[in-house]
Amino acid sequence: TKMQNRVGKFTRSMARGLKSVNRVMNKVTSGIKKGARVAAVGIAIIGAAMTSVVTAGANFEQAITNVGAVSLKTRDQGAALEKQALLLGRTTKFTATDSANAMEVLARAGFDTNQILSATPAVLNAAAASGMEIAEVANHASNALKGMGLEAEDTARVVDVLALASSKTNSTIGSLGESLSKVSSTARQLK
C-alpha cells in the first residue's frame, strides 16, 4: 500500500512535471512558428524590394542602350547622356529611365548628343508642368522645332511657350503640338 501510494504520488508528480514541460514546449514551438512567420514575411519584403531594384536597373540599362542604338553611339560615346539621365533621375520627379526614354525620342527626331543634353531638362520640366507623358512632350517639342526651322538649343523656349500657352488657354501641350504640326510649315514660310 505504501509502495502504491508512493508510486501514485510519483506518477502524479511526473504528470504535473510533464504538463509543465509540455506548456513550456508549446510556448517555445509557438514562438518559433511566430518567428518563422515574421522571418518569412521579412524575406518576402526584402525579395520584393530586391526584385524592384533589379527591374529598375534593368529597365534603365535597356533605355540607355536604346538611346545609344538610335543615336548610333557606343556605350562610351553615350556616357554623357547616361550621366545626365542619372542626374535628372535624382533631381527631378522623373526616374533615370524616364529621362533616358525622353532622350530616345529626341534621338529619333535627329538630335545629336549635345542637342539631347540641352533639350532633355526642358522636356522634363514641360512634362512635369503639364502632367503629360514625357515621350509625348518630347515628340511635340521636336516636331515644333523641326517644323518651325528652329535649332535644338531653342527647345527650352519652345516648351516654355507651349506650357505658357497651355496654362493661359483652354488647351494642352498636346493639342497645341498637333496644331503646330499643321501650321508650322506655313508659319515658317511666312517667317
C-alpha positions as a Markdown table, in Angstrom:
| # | Residue | x | y | z |
|---|---|---|---|---|
| 1 | Thr | 0.0 | 0.0 | 0.0 |
| 2 | Lys | 2.8 | 2.3 | 0.9 |
| 3 | Met | 4.5 | 1.5 | -2.3 |
| 4 | Gln | 1.3 | 2.1 | -4.3 |
| 5 | Asn | 0.9 | 5.4 | -2.5 |
| 6 | Arg | 4.5 | 6.4 | -3.3 |
| 7 | Val | 4.1 | 5.2 | -7.0 |
| 8 | Gly | 0.8 | 7.1 | -7.2 |
| 9 | Lys | 2.4 | 10.4 | -5.8 |
| 10 | Phe | 5.4 | 9.9 | -8.1 |
| 11 | Thr | 3.1 | 9.3 | -11.1 |
| 12 | Arg | 1.0 | 12.4 | -10.3 |
| 13 | Ser | 4.2 | 14.4 | -9.7 |
| 14 | Met | 5.6 | 13.2 | -13.0 |
| 15 | Ala | 2.3 | 14.0 | -14.8 |
| 16 | Arg | 2.4 | 17.6 | -13.3 |
| 17 | Gly | 6.0 | 17.9 | -14.4 |
| 18 | Leu | 5.3 | 16.6 | -17.9 |
| 19 | Lys | 2.3 | 19.1 | -18.2 |
| 20 | Ser | 4.7 | 21.9 | -17.2 |
| 21 | Val | 7.3 | 20.7 | -19.7 |
| 22 | Asn | 4.6 | 20.4 | -22.4 |
| 23 | Arg | 3.4 | 24.0 | -21.7 |
| 24 | Val | 6.9 | 25.3 | -22.0 |
| 25 | Met | 7.5 | 23.3 | -25.2 |
| 26 | Asn | 4.2 | 24.7 | -26.7 |
| 27 | Lys | 5.3 | 28.2 | -25.9 |
| 28 | Val | 8.7 | 27.6 | -27.5 |
| 29 | Thr | 7.1 | 26.0 | -30.5 |
| 30 | Ser | 4.6 | 28.8 | -30.8 |
| 31 | Gly | 7.4 | 31.3 | -30.6 |
| 32 | Ile | 9.4 | 29.5 | -33.2 |
| 33 | Lys | 6.4 | 29.4 | -35.5 |
| 34 | Lys | 5.8 | 33.2 | -35.0 |
| 35 | Gly | 9.4 | 33.9 | -35.6 |
| 36 | Ala | 9.4 | 31.8 | -38.8 |
| 37 | Arg | 6.3 | 33.7 | -40.0 |
| 38 | Val | 8.0 | 37.0 | -39.2 |
| 39 | Ala | 11.2 | 35.9 | -41.0 |
| 40 | Ala | 9.2 | 34.6 | -44.0 |
| 41 | Val | 7.4 | 38.0 | -44.3 |
| 42 | Gly | 10.7 | 39.8 | -43.9 |
| 43 | Ile | 12.3 | 37.7 | -46.6 |
| 44 | Ala | 9.4 | 38.2 | -48.9 |
| 45 | Ile | 9.6 | 42.0 | -48.4 |
| 46 | Ile | 13.3 | 42.0 | -49.0 |
| 47 | Gly | 12.8 | 39.8 | -52.0 |
| 48 | Ala | 10.2 | 42.1 | -53.5 |
| 49 | Ala | 12.4 | 45.2 | -52.9 |
| 50 | Met | 15.4 | 43.5 | -54.5 |
| 51 | Thr | 13.3 | 42.5 | -57.5 |
| 52 | Ser | 12.1 | 46.1 | -57.8 |
| 53 | Val | 15.7 | 47.4 | -57.7 |
| 54 | Val | 16.9 | 44.8 | -60.2 |
| 55 | Thr | 14.0 | 45.5 | -62.5 |
| 56 | Ala | 14.5 | 49.3 | -62.3 |
| 57 | Gly | 18.2 | 48.8 | -63.1 |
| 58 | Ala | 17.5 | 46.5 | -66.0 |
| 59 | Asn | 14.9 | 49.0 | -67.3 |
| 60 | Phe | 17.4 | 51.8 | -67.2 |
| 61 | Glu | 20.1 | 49.8 | -68.9 |
| 62 | Gln | 17.7 | 48.9 | -71.7 |
| 63 | Ala | 16.5 | 52.5 | -72.0 |
| 64 | Ile | 20.1 | 53.9 | -72.2 |
| 65 | Thr | 21.1 | 51.2 | -74.6 |
| 66 | Asn | 18.1 | 52.2 | -76.8 |
| 67 | Val | 19.3 | 55.8 | -76.8 |
| 68 | Gly | 22.8 | 54.6 | -78.0 |
| 69 | Ala | 21.3 | 52.4 | -80.6 |
| 70 | Val | 19.0 | 55.1 | -82.0 |
| 71 | Ser | 21.8 | 57.7 | -82.0 |
| 72 | Leu | 24.4 | 55.3 | -83.3 |
| 73 | Lys | 26.6 | 55.7 | -80.3 |
| 74 | Thr | 28.6 | 53.2 | -78.3 |
| 75 | Arg | 28.2 | 53.0 | -74.6 |
| 76 | Asp | 31.4 | 55.1 | -74.1 |
| 77 | Gln | 30.2 | 57.7 | -76.6 |
| 78 | Gly | 26.9 | 57.9 | -74.8 |
| 79 | Ala | 28.4 | 58.3 | -71.3 |
| 80 | Ala | 27.4 | 61.9 | -71.1 |
| 81 | Leu | 23.8 | 61.0 | -71.9 |
| 82 | Glu | 23.8 | 58.3 | -69.2 |
| 83 | Lys | 25.3 | 60.7 | -66.7 |
| 84 | Gln | 22.7 | 63.3 | -67.4 |
| 85 | Ala | 19.9 | 60.7 | -67.2 |
| 86 | Leu | 21.1 | 59.5 | -63.8 |
| 87 | Leu | 21.4 | 63.1 | -62.6 |
| 88 | Leu | 17.8 | 64.0 | -63.8 |
| 89 | Gly | 16.6 | 60.9 | -62.1 |
| 90 | Arg | 17.9 | 62.2 | -58.8 |
| 91 | Thr | 16.9 | 65.8 | -59.2 |
| 92 | Thr | 13.5 | 65.7 | -60.9 |
| 93 | Lys | 10.3 | 63.9 | -60.2 |
| 94 | Phe | 11.1 | 61.6 | -63.1 |
| 95 | Thr | 13.2 | 58.4 | -62.9 |
| 96 | Ala | 16.5 | 58.0 | -64.8 |
| 97 | Thr | 14.6 | 55.6 | -67.1 |
| 98 | Asp | 12.1 | 58.2 | -67.9 |
| 99 | Ser | 14.9 | 60.6 | -68.7 |
| 100 | Ala | 16.5 | 58.1 | -71.0 |
| 101 | Asn | 13.2 | 57.5 | -72.7 |
| 102 | Ala | 12.9 | 61.2 | -73.4 |
| 103 | Met | 16.4 | 61.1 | -74.8 |
| 104 | Glu | 15.5 | 58.3 | -77.1 |
| 105 | Val | 12.5 | 60.2 | -78.5 |
| 106 | Leu | 14.8 | 63.2 | -79.2 |
| 107 | Ala | 17.5 | 60.9 | -80.8 |
| 108 | Arg | 14.8 | 59.5 | -83.1 |
| 109 | Ala | 13.9 | 63.1 | -84.1 |
| 110 | Gly | 17.5 | 63.5 | -85.2 |
| 111 | Phe | 19.0 | 65.4 | -82.3 |
| 112 | Asp | 22.7 | 64.9 | -81.7 |
| 113 | Thr | 24.2 | 64.2 | -78.3 |
| 114 | Asn | 24.7 | 67.9 | -77.4 |
| 115 | Gln | 21.2 | 68.8 | -78.5 |
| 116 | Ile | 19.8 | 65.9 | -76.5 |
| 117 | Leu | 21.7 | 67.1 | -73.4 |
| 118 | Ser | 20.3 | 70.6 | -73.8 |
| 119 | Ala | 16.8 | 69.7 | -74.7 |
| 120 | Thr | 16.0 | 66.9 | -72.1 |
| 121 | Pro | 15.8 | 69.0 | -69.0 |
| 122 | Ala | 13.3 | 71.4 | -70.8 |
| 123 | Val | 11.2 | 68.5 | -71.9 |
| 124 | Leu | 11.1 | 67.0 | -68.4 |
| 125 | Asn | 10.1 | 70.4 | -67.0 |
| 126 | Ala | 7.3 | 70.8 | -69.5 |
| 127 | Ala | 6.1 | 67.2 | -68.8 |
| 128 | Ala | 6.0 | 67.9 | -65.1 |
| 129 | Ala | 4.1 | 71.2 | -65.6 |
| 130 | Ser | 1.6 | 69.7 | -68.0 |
| 131 | Gly | 1.1 | 66.3 | -66.5 |
| 132 | Met | 1.7 | 64.7 | -69.9 |
| 133 | Glu | 3.8 | 61.8 | -70.8 |
| 134 | Ile | 7.5 | 62.7 | -71.3 |
| 135 | Ala | 7.6 | 61.0 | -74.7 |
| 136 | Glu | 4.6 | 62.9 | -75.9 |
| 137 | Val | 6.0 | 66.3 | -74.8 |
| 138 | Ala | 9.4 | 65.4 | -76.4 |
| 139 | Asn | 7.6 | 64.5 | -79.6 |
| 140 | His | 5.6 | 67.7 | -79.8 |
| 141 | Ala | 8.7 | 69.8 | -79.0 |
| 142 | Ser | 10.8 | 68.1 | -81.6 |
| 143 | Asn | 8.0 | 68.4 | -84.2 |
| 144 | Ala | 7.6 | 72.2 | -83.4 |
| 145 | Leu | 11.4 | 72.7 | -83.7 |
| 146 | Lys | 11.7 | 70.9 | -87.0 |
| 147 | Gly | 8.5 | 72.4 | -88.4 |
| 148 | Met | 9.5 | 76.0 | -87.5 |
| 149 | Gly | 13.1 | 75.5 | -88.6 |
| 150 | Leu | 14.4 | 76.2 | -85.1 |
| 151 | Glu | 17.6 | 74.7 | -83.5 |
| 152 | Ala | 17.6 | 72.2 | -80.7 |
| 153 | Glu | 19.0 | 74.9 | -78.4 |
| 154 | Asp | 15.6 | 76.5 | -78.7 |
| 155 | Thr | 13.9 | 73.6 | -77.1 |
| 156 | Ala | 13.6 | 75.2 | -73.7 |
| 157 | Arg | 12.0 | 78.3 | -75.3 |
| 158 | Val | 9.6 | 76.2 | -77.3 |
| 159 | Val | 8.4 | 74.0 | -74.4 |
| 160 | Asp | 8.1 | 77.1 | -72.2 |
| 161 | Val | 5.9 | 78.8 | -74.8 |
| 162 | Leu | 3.8 | 75.6 | -75.2 |
| 163 | Ala | 3.4 | 75.3 | -71.4 |
| 164 | Leu | 2.5 | 79.0 | -71.0 |
| 165 | Ala | 0.0 | 78.9 | -73.9 |
| 166 | Ser | -1.4 | 75.8 | -72.4 |
| 167 | Ser | -1.9 | 77.4 | -69.0 |
| 168 | Lys | -3.4 | 80.6 | -70.4 |
| 169 | Thr | -5.9 | 78.9 | -72.7 |
| 170 | Asn | -8.2 | 76.0 | -72.6 |
| 171 | Ser | -5.8 | 73.7 | -74.4 |
| 172 | Thr | -3.0 | 71.3 | -73.7 |
| 173 | Ile | 0.6 | 71.0 | -74.9 |
| 174 | Gly | -0.7 | 68.0 | -76.9 |
| 175 | Ser | -3.4 | 70.0 | -78.7 |
| 176 | Leu | -1.0 | 72.9 | -79.3 |
| 177 | Gly | 1.6 | 70.5 | -80.6 |
| 178 | Glu | -0.9 | 68.9 | -83.0 |
| 179 | Ser | -1.9 | 72.4 | -84.2 |
| 180 | Leu | 1.7 | 73.4 | -84.7 |
| 181 | Ser | 2.3 | 70.3 | -86.8 |
| 182 | Lys | -0.4 | 71.5 | -89.2 |
| 183 | Val | 0.6 | 75.2 | -89.5 |
| 184 | Ser | 4.4 | 75.2 | -88.8 |
| 185 | Ser | 5.4 | 74.9 | -92.5 |
| 186 | Thr | 3.2 | 77.8 | -93.4 |
| 187 | Ala | 4.4 | 79.9 | -90.4 |
| 188 | Arg | 8.0 | 79.1 | -91.3 |
| 189 | Gln | 7.5 | 80.3 | -94.9 |
| 190 | Leu | 5.8 | 83.5 | -93.7 |
| 191 | Lys | 8.5 | 84.0 | -91.1 |
